[in-house]
Amino acid sequence: MDTEMELEAYSELTPIQKFFFGRSVFITGATGLVGKVLVEKLLRCCPGIGKLYLLVRPKKGKTAEERIDALFKIELFSVLKKVFPKFQTKVRLVDGDLQKDRLGISDEDFEEIRANVSIAFHSAASVQFKDPLRLAVQSNMIATKMLVDLCHQLPHIAAAVHVSTSYIRREPDGYVLERVPVCKVPPKKILDAMEWMDENCINALTDYLLEGKLTTYLVTKALAEKIVEEERGDLPTAIVRPCNISPTYKDPFPGWVDSIQGLSGLLLAGAKGVLRTLPTVKGLKINVVPVDLVANTLIASAWHVATERPPYVYVVNCVLDYERLPVADEDILGVALKKRDEYPLVSIYRYPDFKIYYSYVAYKIHSIIDEWIPAIFLDFFLYIFTGKVILTKVYRKVAFLYGIFYKLGRVPWICKRENYLTLEKRLTGKDTEIFFLNLDDLNWMEYLDNCLKQGRKFIAHEDPSNIPYAKKKAKVWWLVTTTLKWCLILYFFYYLFCQFFLNNSHVKERMYTISP
């Protein structure tokens, strides 16, 4: 700050903006849902921030440069481009790999990072619930350890923030505490075991670790938290645990999302007519948190641990007040059914209609009749003509995911929020607006309306201008579906009538004929 104008501009910044002023930030997982929103938020709302070093690896035939170019073309960055057209000058691509020593960073890049970076965010992870244990360990545990090791080599490091999940551990009383969980096996033993165990041994270890955890993702995320706690030393560290991440609440605009995980995937599957039925528990509340709130929590957590320097890992359950959460069957699924005619899709599989069941048996029966049988029938012809099957794979994945969610959701997961509320109370002045953490006034009806409307655009990739055409098409699908359904019902009763009444009459007629 060499001029009086720069000093005056700096004096008008908020405490969090002043903290990030001139600081360079290292981020993993920048191409993921949380990472994208975090990058956009830092560039747009932290004027004077140094460089953002984004660790990106080649993937699916695309180089790291191509992935970053594609990232900045998405609409999430449209507001940023208007207020800061040259924002890419603040971004530095770092080619690397989370599973390699020093994250696979070259000597040249490492020296630059070492000289400049003072904040690190680790949001990269494998969220594939069905990953084999070895792969989940590599993605979620080894990568975390490598990140912590890297931070210890940065002389200017002020804070490190690790992204986890609120489904790490539920206590017997139903609460999720803001502390690192106790693990059945120390992380070091797991990492050592991966070096010498064969697949049979790993399968046995997986069965042992999965007890009560349901997926390798949850197991390895819990162990990753333990790694952070054991390896951090005196490094100011925070762990942020979001629950089911949903579309943005308002920042940079309402309803943005590009992932089909969680609530967005549920709404999209219903809108396409793929999802026909769901199991739930009466009165069950869904733990959802807007992704922009998660980004704000990450930023506020880094500022908090750097300025307050707590002597322990600062764990933050990034969730909303449980009492204010929406009820699954009434507030979310019920609203989605009401809104299906307002924002229909052009590309639908069947007319969108689904039923909620409180009985798991009834749900399975409906699923077999209304989902699996049509899927198998259509995939049979699809395989004959193309050699591919699609729908049965989709329903297999849906069944696996909702099997997990159903088991997790049969009992409430109520997260303690003391540390989260401490963060919220520390925000003052404009920080409460820019990096908002209080969503007590969230209007769920309006929010879900934005989720459906914007999900149509950002996930289904359908232009808002074709909604009138989609409505006409939906009416045709409704007419076809209703006609076919009644034809099948009438045929069923006709079949029963023929079997029981006409056959019986024929038998009696024969009896009368042969009687002496």
Short mmCIF file of C-alpha atoms in Angstrom, two decimals:
data_model
loop_
_atom_site.label_atom_id
_atom_site.label_comp_id
_atom_site.label_asym_id
_atom_site.label_seq_id
_atom_site.Cartn_x
_atom_site.Cartn_y
_atom_site.Cartn_z
CA MET A 1 0.00 0.00 0.00
CA ASP A 2 2.09 2.83 -1.32
CA THR A 3 -0.48 5.58 -1.78
CA GLU A 4 -2.93 7.39 0.42
CA MET A 5 -5.77 6.09 -1.78
CA GLU A 6 -4.70 2.50 -1.17
CA LEU A 7 -4.52 3.13 2.58
CA GLU A 8 -8.00 4.63 2.55
CA ALA A 9 -9.37 1.68 0.56
CA TYR A 10 -7.73 -0.75 3.00
CA SER A 11 -9.26 1.02 6.00
CA GLU A 12 -12.74 0.40 4.59
CA LEU A 13 -12.25 -3.36 4.40
CA THR A 14 -13.89 -5.71 6.89
CA PRO A 15 -11.82 -7.70 9.43
CA ILE A 16 -11.93 -10.85 7.27
CA GLN A 17 -11.07 -8.90 4.11
CA LYS A 18 -8.13 -7.28 5.90
CA PHE A 19 -6.94 -10.70 7.03
CA PHE A 20 -6.87 -12.02 3.45
CA PHE A 21 -5.42 -8.79 2.01
CA GLY A 22 -2.04 -9.58 0.44
CA ARG A 23 -2.21 -13.26 1.46
CA SER A 24 -1.83 -16.06 -1.04
CA VAL A 25 -3.97 -19.18 -0.70
CA PHE A 26 -3.37 -22.82 -1.65
CA ILE A 27 -6.51 -24.81 -2.55
CA THR A 28 -7.08 -28.47 -3.38
CA GLY A 29 -10.35 -29.63 -4.92
CA ALA A 30 -10.88 -26.33 -6.74
CA THR A 31 -12.79 -28.10 -9.53
CA GLY A 32 -15.26 -29.67 -7.08
CA LEU A 33 -18.56 -28.16 -5.99
CA VAL A 34 -17.28 -26.60 -2.75
CA GLY A 35 -13.92 -25.64 -4.29
CA LYS A 36 -15.52 -23.73 -7.17
CA VAL A 37 -17.69 -21.64 -4.86
CA LEU A 38 -14.76 -21.03 -2.50
CA VAL A 39 -12.51 -19.80 -5.33
CA GLU A 40 -15.24 -17.49 -6.68
CA LYS A 41 -15.98 -16.11 -3.22
CA LEU A 42 -12.36 -15.35 -2.37
CA LEU A 43 -11.73 -13.59 -5.69
CA ARG A 44 -14.94 -11.55 -5.59
CA CYS A 45 -15.22 -10.68 -1.91
CA CYS A 46 -11.61 -10.37 -0.78
CA PRO A 47 -10.17 -7.38 -2.65
CA GLY A 48 -6.40 -7.24 -2.46
CA ILE A 49 -6.02 -10.97 -1.94
CA GLY A 50 -2.72 -12.38 -3.22
CA LYS A 51 -2.65 -15.34 -5.58
CA LEU A 52 -4.79 -18.45 -5.45
CA TYR A 53 -2.66 -21.53 -6.09
CA LEU A 54 -5.03 -24.21 -7.38
CA LEU A 55 -3.77 -27.79 -7.34
CA VAL A 56 -5.27 -29.54 -10.37
CA ARG A 57 -4.38 -32.83 -12.06
CA PRO A 58 -5.18 -34.09 -15.58
CA LYS A 59 -8.45 -36.06 -15.65
CA LYS A 60 -10.62 -37.85 -18.21
CA GLY A 61 -8.38 -36.94 -21.14
CA LYS A 62 -8.17 -33.25 -20.17
CA THR A 63 -5.01 -31.51 -19.10
CA ALA A 64 -4.93 -29.44 -15.90
CA GLU A 65 -4.97 -26.25 -18.03
CA GLU A 66 -8.04 -27.39 -19.95
CA ARG A 67 -9.87 -28.19 -16.72
CA ILE A 68 -9.14 -24.73 -15.30
CA ASP A 69 -10.21 -23.04 -18.54
CA ALA A 70 -13.47 -24.98 -18.44
CA LEU A 71 -13.93 -24.06 -14.78
CA PHE A 72 -13.84 -20.30 -15.40
CA LYS A 73 -16.32 -20.55 -18.27
CA ILE A 74 -19.20 -21.73 -16.08
CA GLU A 75 -21.90 -19.26 -15.10
CA LEU A 76 -20.87 -19.29 -11.44
CA PHE A 77 -18.11 -16.84 -12.38
CA SER A 78 -20.37 -14.49 -14.40
CA VAL A 79 -20.78 -11.97 -11.56
CA LEU A 80 -17.04 -12.03 -10.81
CA LYS A 81 -16.25 -11.32 -14.48
CA LYS A 82 -18.34 -8.13 -14.30
CA VAL A 83 -16.75 -6.74 -11.12
CA PHE A 84 -13.21 -8.02 -11.76
CA PRO A 85 -12.70 -8.88 -15.46
CA LYS A 86 -8.99 -9.67 -15.00
CA PHE A 87 -9.51 -12.05 -12.06
CA GLN A 88 -7.51 -14.82 -13.74
CA THR A 89 -4.32 -12.84 -13.13
CA LYS A 90 -4.86 -13.75 -9.47
CA VAL A 91 -5.00 -17.48 -10.23
CA ARG A 92 -1.96 -19.73 -10.50
CA LEU A 93 -2.39 -23.28 -11.75
CA VAL A 94 -0.28 -25.89 -9.97
CA ASP A 95 0.00 -29.25 -11.70
CA GLY A 96 0.11 -32.01 -9.11
CA ASP A 97 -1.30 -35.20 -7.64
CA LEU A 98 -2.65 -35.54 -4.09
CA GLN A 99 -1.34 -39.08 -3.69
CA LYS A 100 2.31 -38.28 -4.43
CA ASP A 101 5.01 -36.96 -2.16
CA ARG A 102 4.73 -33.21 -1.72
CA LEU A 103 1.47 -33.56 -3.71
CA GLY A 104 3.46 -34.13 -6.92
CA ILE A 105 4.37 -30.44 -7.08
CA SER A 106 7.45 -29.55 -9.12
CA ASP A 107 10.47 -27.93 -7.44
CA GLU A 108 9.85 -24.63 -9.22
CA ASP A 109 6.19 -24.46 -8.21
CA PHE A 110 6.98 -25.55 -4.66
CA GLU A 111 9.51 -22.76 -4.17
CA GLU A 112 6.94 -20.20 -5.30
CA ILE A 113 4.28 -21.68 -2.99
CA ARG A 114 6.76 -21.81 -0.13
CA ALA A 115 7.60 -18.14 -0.57
CA ASN A 116 4.02 -16.88 -0.79
CA VAL A 117 1.29 -19.13 0.63
CA SER A 118 -0.02 -18.53 4.16
CA ILE A 119 -3.50 -20.15 3.99
CA ALA A 120 -4.39 -23.68 2.82
CA PHE A 121 -7.80 -25.18 2.09
CA HIS A 122 -8.10 -28.93 1.53
CA SER A 123 -11.45 -29.70 -0.09
CA ALA A 124 -10.36 -32.48 -2.44
CA ALA A 125 -11.76 -35.95 -1.67
CA SER A 126 -13.31 -38.98 -3.28
CA VAL A 127 -17.05 -38.89 -2.57
CA GLN A 128 -17.72 -42.21 -4.28
CA PHE A 129 -19.41 -44.25 -1.56
CA LYS A 130 -18.58 -47.56 -3.26
CA ASP A 131 -14.83 -47.03 -3.60
CA PRO A 132 -12.72 -50.03 -2.48
CA LEU A 133 -10.95 -49.36 0.81
CA ARG A 134 -7.51 -49.06 -0.80
CA LEU A 135 -8.71 -46.35 -3.21
CA ALA A 136 -10.64 -44.50 -0.48
CA VAL A 137 -7.53 -44.54 1.74
CA GLN A 138 -5.42 -43.10 -1.07
CA SER A 139 -7.92 -40.34 -1.90
CA ASN A 140 -9.06 -39.32 1.58
CA MET A 141 -6.30 -40.29 4.02
CA ILE A 142 -2.99 -40.21 2.17
CA ALA A 143 -3.96 -36.98 0.39
CA THR A 144 -4.81 -35.36 3.73
CA LYS A 145 -1.49 -36.42 5.26
CA MET A 146 0.41 -35.07 2.25
CA LEU A 147 -1.40 -31.74 2.57
CA VAL A 148 -0.55 -31.42 6.28
CA ASP A 149 3.08 -32.36 5.54
CA LEU A 150 3.19 -29.67 2.87
CA CYS A 151 1.82 -27.05 5.29
CA HIS A 152 4.65 -27.79 7.71
CA GLN A 153 7.11 -26.83 4.97
CA LEU A 154 5.53 -23.39 4.45
CA PRO A 155 7.25 -20.80 6.65
CA HIS A 156 4.43 -18.26 6.41
CA ILE A 157 1.50 -20.64 7.01
CA ALA A 158 -1.13 -19.05 9.26
CA ALA A 159 -4.04 -21.49 8.94
CA ALA A 160 -5.07 -24.78 7.34
CA VAL A 161 -8.68 -25.81 6.83
CA HIS A 162 -9.77 -29.38 6.07
CA VAL A 163 -13.22 -30.19 4.63
CA SER A 164 -14.89 -33.26 6.14
CA THR A 165 -18.52 -34.39 6.61
CA SER A 166 -20.98 -34.16 9.49
CA TYR A 167 -21.81 -37.87 9.09
CA ILE A 168 -18.49 -38.88 10.67
CA ARG A 169 -19.88 -40.14 13.96
CA ARG A 170 -23.23 -40.03 15.75
CA GLU A 171 -23.11 -40.44 19.52
CA PRO A 172 -25.54 -42.85 21.27
CA ASP A 173 -27.65 -39.87 22.39
CA GLY A 174 -28.17 -38.85 18.75
CA TYR A 175 -25.80 -35.86 18.69
CA VAL A 176 -22.83 -35.19 16.43
CA LEU A 177 -20.18 -33.46 18.50
CA GLU A 178 -17.69 -30.85 17.28
CA ARG A 179 -14.61 -32.89 18.04
CA VAL A 180 -12.39 -35.37 16.23
CA PRO A 181 -13.89 -38.87 16.65
CA VAL A 182 -12.23 -41.82 18.34
CA CYS A 183 -11.30 -44.38 15.67
CA LYS A 184 -11.29 -48.18 16.03
CA VAL A 185 -7.87 -48.40 14.42
CA PRO A 186 -5.16 -45.68 14.41
CA PRO A 187 -4.70 -44.11 10.96
CA LYS A 188 -1.01 -45.02 10.89
CA LYS A 189 -1.84 -48.72 11.17
CA ILE A 190 -4.29 -48.44 8.27
CA LEU A 191 -1.72 -46.66 6.11
CA ASP A 192 0.93 -49.24 6.99
CA ALA A 193 -1.49 -52.11 6.27
CA MET A 194 -2.11 -50.83 2.75
CA GLU A 195 1.55 -51.44 2.03
CA TRP A 196 1.55 -55.20 2.67
CA MET A 197 -2.04 -56.49 2.77
CA ASP A 198 -3.39 -58.51 -0.16
CA GLU A 199 -6.96 -58.09 -1.38
CA ASN A 200 -8.39 -60.79 0.89
CA CYS A 201 -6.90 -59.14 3.96
CA ILE A 202 -8.13 -55.73 2.83
CA ASN A 203 -11.64 -57.10 2.34
CA ALA A 204 -11.59 -58.50 5.89
CA LEU A 205 -10.33 -55.15 7.20
CA THR A 206 -13.06 -53.36 5.26
CA ASP A 207 -15.76 -55.49 6.90
CA TYR A 208 -14.28 -54.69 10.31
CA LEU A 209 -14.04 -50.94 9.70
CA LEU A 210 -17.43 -50.61 8.03
CA GLU A 211 -19.33 -51.69 11.13
CA GLY A 212 -21.76 -48.84 11.77
CA LYS A 213 -20.19 -46.62 9.07
CA LEU A 214 -21.94 -47.97 5.96
CA THR A 215 -19.36 -46.78 3.39
CA THR A 216 -15.60 -46.56 2.95
CA TYR A 217 -16.06 -42.83 2.36
CA LEU A 218 -17.30 -42.21 5.92
CA VAL A 219 -14.64 -44.50 7.40
CA THR A 220 -11.74 -42.80 5.64
CA LYS A 221 -13.07 -39.28 6.28
CA ALA A 222 -13.16 -40.07 10.01
CA LEU A 223 -9.61 -41.40 9.84
CA ALA A 224 -8.54 -38.32 7.87
CA GLU A 225 -9.75 -36.11 10.72
CA LYS A 226 -7.60 -38.14 13.08
CA ILE A 227 -4.61 -37.65 10.78
CA VAL A 228 -5.16 -33.88 10.89
CA GLU A 229 -5.28 -33.96 14.69
CA GLU A 230 -2.18 -36.14 15.07
CA GLU A 231 -0.01 -34.53 12.39
CA ARG A 232 -0.82 -30.83 12.73
CA GLY A 233 1.67 -30.03 15.51
CA ASP A 234 1.25 -26.34 16.37
CA LEU A 235 -0.34 -25.50 13.02
CA PRO A 236 -3.60 -23.48 13.48
CA THR A 237 -6.10 -25.92 12.00
CA ALA A 238 -9.86 -26.11 11.44
CA ILE A 239 -12.05 -28.96 10.24
CA VAL A 240 -15.30 -27.90 8.58
CA ARG A 241 -18.05 -30.52 8.37
CA PRO A 242 -20.91 -29.76 5.99
CA CYS A 243 -23.89 -32.13 5.76
CA ASN A 244 -25.80 -32.69 2.49
CA ILE A 245 -24.60 -29.82 0.32
CA SER A 246 -27.34 -28.11 -1.67
CA PRO A 247 -27.51 -25.24 -4.23
CA THR A 248 -26.47 -21.69 -3.35
CA TYR A 249 -28.77 -19.65 -1.16
CA LYS A 250 -27.93 -16.27 -2.69
CA ASP A 251 -24.23 -15.91 -3.44
CA PRO A 252 -23.25 -15.12 -6.18
CA PHE A 253 -26.90 -15.76 -7.15
CA PRO A 254 -29.62 -18.13 -5.88
CA GLY A 255 -29.89 -21.76 -6.94
CA TRP A 256 -26.51 -22.41 -8.57
CA VAL A 257 -25.22 -25.99 -8.47
CA ASP A 258 -23.51 -28.33 -10.92
CA SER A 259 -23.48 -31.55 -8.92
CA ILE A 260 -26.15 -34.26 -8.82
CA GLN A 261 -25.19 -35.29 -5.30
CA GLY A 262 -27.69 -34.88 -2.46
CA LEU A 263 -30.80 -32.74 -2.80
CA SER A 264 -30.01 -31.64 -6.37
CA GLY A 265 -29.79 -35.23 -7.61
CA LEU A 266 -33.03 -36.12 -5.85
CA LEU A 267 -34.91 -33.23 -7.46
CA LEU A 268 -33.42 -33.87 -10.92
CA ALA A 269 -34.22 -37.60 -10.82
CA GLY A 270 -37.79 -36.76 -9.84
CA ALA A 271 -38.14 -34.10 -12.55
CA LYS A 272 -36.95 -36.51 -15.25
CA GLY A 273 -39.44 -39.15 -14.14
CA VAL A 274 -36.67 -41.58 -13.22
CA LEU A 275 -37.33 -41.51 -9.48
CA ARG A 276 -40.85 -42.88 -8.89
CA THR A 277 -40.87 -43.67 -5.19
CA LEU A 278 -38.96 -42.93 -2.01
CA PRO A 279 -38.77 -44.44 1.47
CA THR A 280 -38.80 -42.02 4.37
CA VAL A 281 -39.63 -41.71 8.04
CA LYS A 282 -42.59 -39.60 9.09
CA GLY A 283 -41.43 -36.22 10.33
CA LEU A 284 -37.84 -36.87 9.19
CA LYS A 285 -35.87 -33.67 8.69
CA ILE A 286 -33.27 -33.46 5.95
CA ASN A 287 -29.89 -32.00 6.89
CA VAL A 288 -29.10 -29.73 3.96
CA VAL A 289 -26.78 -26.74 3.80
CA PRO A 290 -26.38 -24.30 0.88
CA VAL A 291 -22.93 -24.48 -0.71
CA ASP A 292 -22.33 -20.72 -0.37
CA LEU A 293 -22.76 -21.07 3.40
CA VAL A 294 -20.09 -23.81 3.34
CA ALA A 295 -17.66 -21.49 1.51
CA ASN A 296 -18.33 -18.72 4.03
CA THR A 297 -17.67 -21.12 6.90
CA LEU A 298 -14.35 -22.19 5.38
CA ILE A 299 -13.22 -18.58 5.01
CA ALA A 300 -14.39 -17.58 8.49
CA SER A 301 -12.74 -20.67 10.02
CA ALA A 302 -9.37 -19.84 8.45
CA TRP A 303 -9.59 -16.29 9.79
CA HIS A 304 -10.67 -17.51 13.24
CA VAL A 305 -7.94 -20.11 13.84
CA ALA A 306 -5.26 -17.78 12.44
CA THR A 307 -6.23 -14.88 14.70
CA GLU A 308 -7.32 -16.79 17.83
CA ARG A 309 -4.88 -19.74 17.52
CA PRO A 310 -6.84 -22.33 19.55
CA PRO A 311 -4.58 -25.05 21.03
CA TYR A 312 -6.69 -27.82 19.44
CA VAL A 313 -8.22 -28.68 16.10
CA TYR A 314 -11.19 -26.36 15.71
CA VAL A 315 -14.03 -28.59 14.44
CA VAL A 316 -17.05 -26.81 12.98
CA ASN A 317 -20.30 -28.62 12.13
CA CYS A 318 -21.46 -26.56 9.15
CA VAL A 319 -25.17 -27.26 9.47
CA LEU A 320 -28.38 -25.32 10.00
CA ASP A 321 -30.40 -25.27 13.20
CA TYR A 322 -32.11 -28.69 13.36
CA GLU A 323 -35.40 -27.20 14.53
CA ARG A 324 -35.58 -25.04 11.41
CA LEU A 325 -34.75 -27.77 8.91
CA PRO A 326 -37.39 -28.82 6.36
CA VAL A 327 -39.40 -32.01 6.82
CA ALA A 328 -38.58 -34.44 4.01
CA ASP A 329 -42.08 -35.58 3.08
CA GLU A 330 -43.92 -32.28 3.52
CA ASP A 331 -41.52 -29.40 2.92
CA ILE A 332 -39.32 -30.88 0.18
CA LEU A 333 -40.95 -33.78 -1.64
CA GLY A 334 -44.42 -32.30 -1.32
CA VAL A 335 -43.27 -28.97 -2.71
CA ALA A 336 -41.37 -30.71 -5.52
CA LEU A 337 -44.58 -32.45 -6.60
CA LYS A 338 -46.48 -29.16 -6.59
CA LYS A 339 -43.75 -27.43 -8.58
CA ARG A 340 -43.26 -30.13 -11.21
CA ASP A 341 -45.70 -28.44 -13.61
CA GLU A 342 -44.04 -25.02 -13.21
CA TYR A 343 -40.53 -26.06 -14.30
CA PRO A 344 -40.90 -29.25 -16.36
CA LEU A 345 -38.03 -30.64 -18.39
CA VAL A 346 -38.04 -31.25 -22.14
CA SER A 347 -35.82 -34.32 -21.81
CA ILE A 348 -37.84 -36.61 -19.57
CA TYR A 349 -37.87 -40.38 -19.31
CA ARG A 350 -41.47 -40.61 -18.07
CA TYR A 351 -44.04 -38.18 -16.72
CA PRO A 352 -42.66 -37.05 -13.33
CA ASP A 353 -44.70 -38.60 -10.55
CA PHE A 354 -43.54 -40.26 -7.37
CA LYS A 355 -44.98 -41.56 -4.14
CA ILE A 356 -43.57 -41.45 -0.62
CA TYR A 357 -43.75 -44.55 1.58
CA TYR A 358 -43.24 -44.90 5.31
CA SER A 359 -43.08 -48.68 4.89
CA TYR A 360 -39.83 -49.97 3.39
CA VAL A 361 -41.61 -53.10 2.10
CA ALA A 362 -44.25 -51.02 0.30
CA TYR A 363 -41.50 -48.86 -1.17
CA LYS A 364 -39.63 -51.91 -2.52
CA ILE A 365 -42.80 -53.35 -4.09
CA HIS A 366 -43.59 -50.05 -5.80
CA SER A 367 -39.97 -49.68 -6.90
CA ILE A 368 -39.95 -53.14 -8.50
CA ILE A 369 -43.24 -52.57 -10.35
CA ASP A 370 -42.84 -48.92 -11.36
CA GLU A 371 -39.06 -48.60 -11.72
CA TRP A 372 -37.25 -51.89 -12.21
CA ILE A 373 -39.66 -53.74 -14.52
CA PRO A 374 -39.95 -50.84 -17.03
CA ALA A 375 -36.17 -50.29 -16.80
CA ILE A 376 -35.36 -53.94 -17.53
CA PHE A 377 -37.90 -54.00 -20.38
CA LEU A 378 -36.45 -50.86 -22.04
CA ASP A 379 -32.83 -51.86 -21.43
CA PHE A 380 -33.54 -55.21 -23.10
CA PHE A 381 -34.37 -53.46 -26.38
CA LEU A 382 -31.64 -50.89 -25.87
CA TYR A 383 -29.09 -53.68 -25.52
CA ILE A 384 -30.33 -55.39 -28.70
CA PHE A 385 -29.91 -52.23 -30.79
CA THR A 386 -26.91 -50.52 -29.10
CA GLY A 387 -25.24 -53.12 -26.91
CA LYS A 388 -25.66 -50.84 -23.87
CA VAL A 389 -27.77 -50.83 -20.73
CA ILE A 390 -28.52 -47.55 -18.96
CA LEU A 391 -31.61 -47.55 -16.77
CA THR A 392 -30.80 -50.62 -14.69
CA LYS A 393 -27.39 -49.12 -13.90
CA VAL A 394 -29.07 -45.89 -12.82
CA TYR A 395 -31.54 -47.70 -10.56
CA ARG A 396 -28.76 -49.83 -9.10
CA LYS A 397 -26.89 -46.70 -8.10
CA VAL A 398 -30.05 -45.01 -6.81
CA ALA A 399 -30.92 -48.09 -4.74
CA PHE A 400 -27.43 -48.16 -3.22
CA LEU A 401 -27.39 -44.45 -2.36
CA TYR A 402 -30.89 -44.29 -0.96
CA GLY A 403 -30.27 -47.49 0.96
CA ILE A 404 -27.50 -45.62 2.77
CA PHE A 405 -29.53 -42.44 3.21
CA TYR A 406 -32.48 -44.43 4.51
CA LYS A 407 -30.30 -46.15 7.14
CA LEU A 408 -28.70 -42.85 8.11
CA GLY A 409 -32.03 -41.05 8.20
CA ARG A 410 -34.11 -43.44 10.25
CA VAL A 411 -32.85 -41.61 13.32
CA PRO A 412 -32.14 -37.87 13.54
CA TRP A 413 -28.56 -36.61 13.21
CA ILE A 414 -28.56 -33.51 15.40
CA CYS A 415 -25.27 -31.65 15.14
CA LYS A 416 -23.90 -29.57 17.97
CA ARG A 417 -23.13 -26.04 16.76
CA GLU A 418 -21.21 -24.32 19.57
CA ASN A 419 -18.11 -23.66 17.45
CA TYR A 420 -20.22 -22.67 14.46
CA LEU A 421 -22.16 -20.17 16.57
CA THR A 422 -18.87 -18.82 17.96
CA LEU A 423 -17.78 -18.07 14.40
CA GLU A 424 -21.11 -16.43 13.68
CA LYS A 425 -20.85 -14.20 16.77
CA ARG A 426 -17.31 -13.11 15.86
CA LEU A 427 -18.50 -11.64 12.57
CA THR A 428 -19.17 -7.91 12.82
CA GLY A 429 -20.35 -5.15 10.55
CA LYS A 430 -20.30 -5.93 6.85
CA ASP A 431 -18.72 -9.33 7.45
CA THR A 432 -22.14 -10.55 8.61
CA GLU A 433 -23.50 -9.69 5.15
CA ILE A 434 -20.56 -10.62 2.94
CA PHE A 435 -19.61 -13.87 4.74
CA PHE A 436 -23.05 -14.59 6.18
CA LEU A 437 -23.41 -17.56 8.51
CA ASN A 438 -26.91 -16.92 9.87
CA LEU A 439 -29.73 -18.41 7.80
CA ASP A 440 -32.47 -18.36 10.46
CA ASP A 441 -34.63 -16.32 8.08
CA LEU A 442 -34.25 -18.76 5.18
CA ASN A 443 -37.55 -19.13 3.32
CA TRP A 444 -37.62 -22.82 2.35
CA MET A 445 -40.44 -22.45 -0.18
CA GLU A 446 -38.54 -19.72 -2.02
CA TYR A 447 -35.26 -21.61 -1.73
CA LEU A 448 -36.69 -24.84 -3.16
CA ASP A 449 -38.31 -22.86 -5.95
CA ASN A 450 -34.86 -21.51 -6.87
CA CYS A 451 -33.35 -24.99 -6.60
CA LEU A 452 -35.87 -26.40 -9.06
CA LYS A 453 -35.76 -23.48 -11.47
CA GLN A 454 -31.97 -23.14 -11.53
CA GLY A 455 -31.36 -26.90 -11.36
CA ARG A 456 -33.25 -27.11 -14.63
CA LYS A 457 -30.71 -24.71 -16.13
CA PHE A 458 -27.41 -25.74 -14.52
CA ILE A 459 -27.81 -29.50 -14.08
CA ALA A 460 -30.29 -30.49 -16.80
CA HIS A 461 -28.80 -27.82 -19.12
CA GLU A 462 -32.17 -26.68 -20.41
CA ASP A 463 -32.77 -23.07 -21.40
CA PRO A 464 -35.52 -21.21 -19.47
CA SER A 465 -37.01 -20.10 -22.78
CA ASN A 466 -38.23 -23.64 -23.57
CA ILE A 467 -40.42 -23.93 -20.47
CA PRO A 468 -43.67 -23.28 -22.45
CA TYR A 469 -42.76 -26.11 -24.85
CA ALA A 470 -41.80 -28.35 -21.93
CA LYS A 471 -45.22 -27.71 -20.33
CA LYS A 472 -47.00 -28.77 -23.52
CA LYS A 473 -44.84 -31.87 -23.77
CA ALA A 474 -45.50 -32.69 -20.11
CA LYS A 475 -49.26 -32.58 -20.75
CA VAL A 476 -48.87 -35.02 -23.65
CA TRP A 477 -46.78 -37.32 -21.44
CA TRP A 478 -49.40 -37.09 -18.70
CA LEU A 479 -52.14 -38.03 -21.17
CA VAL A 480 -50.12 -40.96 -22.56
CA THR A 481 -49.13 -42.16 -19.08
CA THR A 482 -52.66 -41.90 -17.72
CA THR A 483 -54.13 -43.68 -20.74
CA LEU A 484 -51.62 -46.53 -20.53
CA LYS A 485 -52.11 -46.85 -16.79
CA TRP A 486 -55.90 -47.15 -17.10
CA CYS A 487 -55.59 -49.55 -20.01
CA LEU A 488 -53.38 -51.80 -17.88
CA ILE A 489 -55.79 -51.56 -14.94
CA LEU A 490 -58.81 -52.36 -17.12
CA TYR A 491 -56.97 -55.25 -18.77
CA PHE A 492 -56.03 -56.60 -15.33
CA PHE A 493 -59.66 -56.59 -14.17
CA TYR A 494 -60.81 -58.01 -17.49
CA TYR A 495 -58.29 -60.84 -17.08
CA LEU A 496 -59.54 -61.53 -13.56
CA PHE A 497 -63.14 -61.48 -14.80
CA CYS A 498 -62.32 -63.98 -17.54
CA GLN A 499 -60.40 -66.25 -15.19
CA PHE A 500 -62.86 -66.37 -12.34
CA PHE A 501 -66.29 -65.68 -13.81
CA LEU A 502 -66.26 -66.90 -17.39
CA ASN A 503 -64.25 -70.03 -16.57
CA ASN A 504 -66.52 -70.86 -13.67
CA SER A 505 -69.58 -70.42 -15.89
CA HIS A 506 -68.03 -72.70 -18.49
CA VAL A 507 -67.31 -75.38 -15.86
CA LYS A 508 -70.89 -75.23 -14.57
CA GLU A 509 -72.24 -75.49 -18.13
CA ARG A 510 -70.15 -78.62 -18.71
CA MET A 511 -71.40 -80.09 -15.46
CA TYR A 512 -74.99 -79.53 -16.48
CA THR A 513 -74.28 -81.02 -19.91
CA ILE A 514 -72.87 -84.33 -18.63
CA SER A 515 -75.36 -84.74 -15.81
CA PRO A 516 -77.73 -87.77 -16.33
#
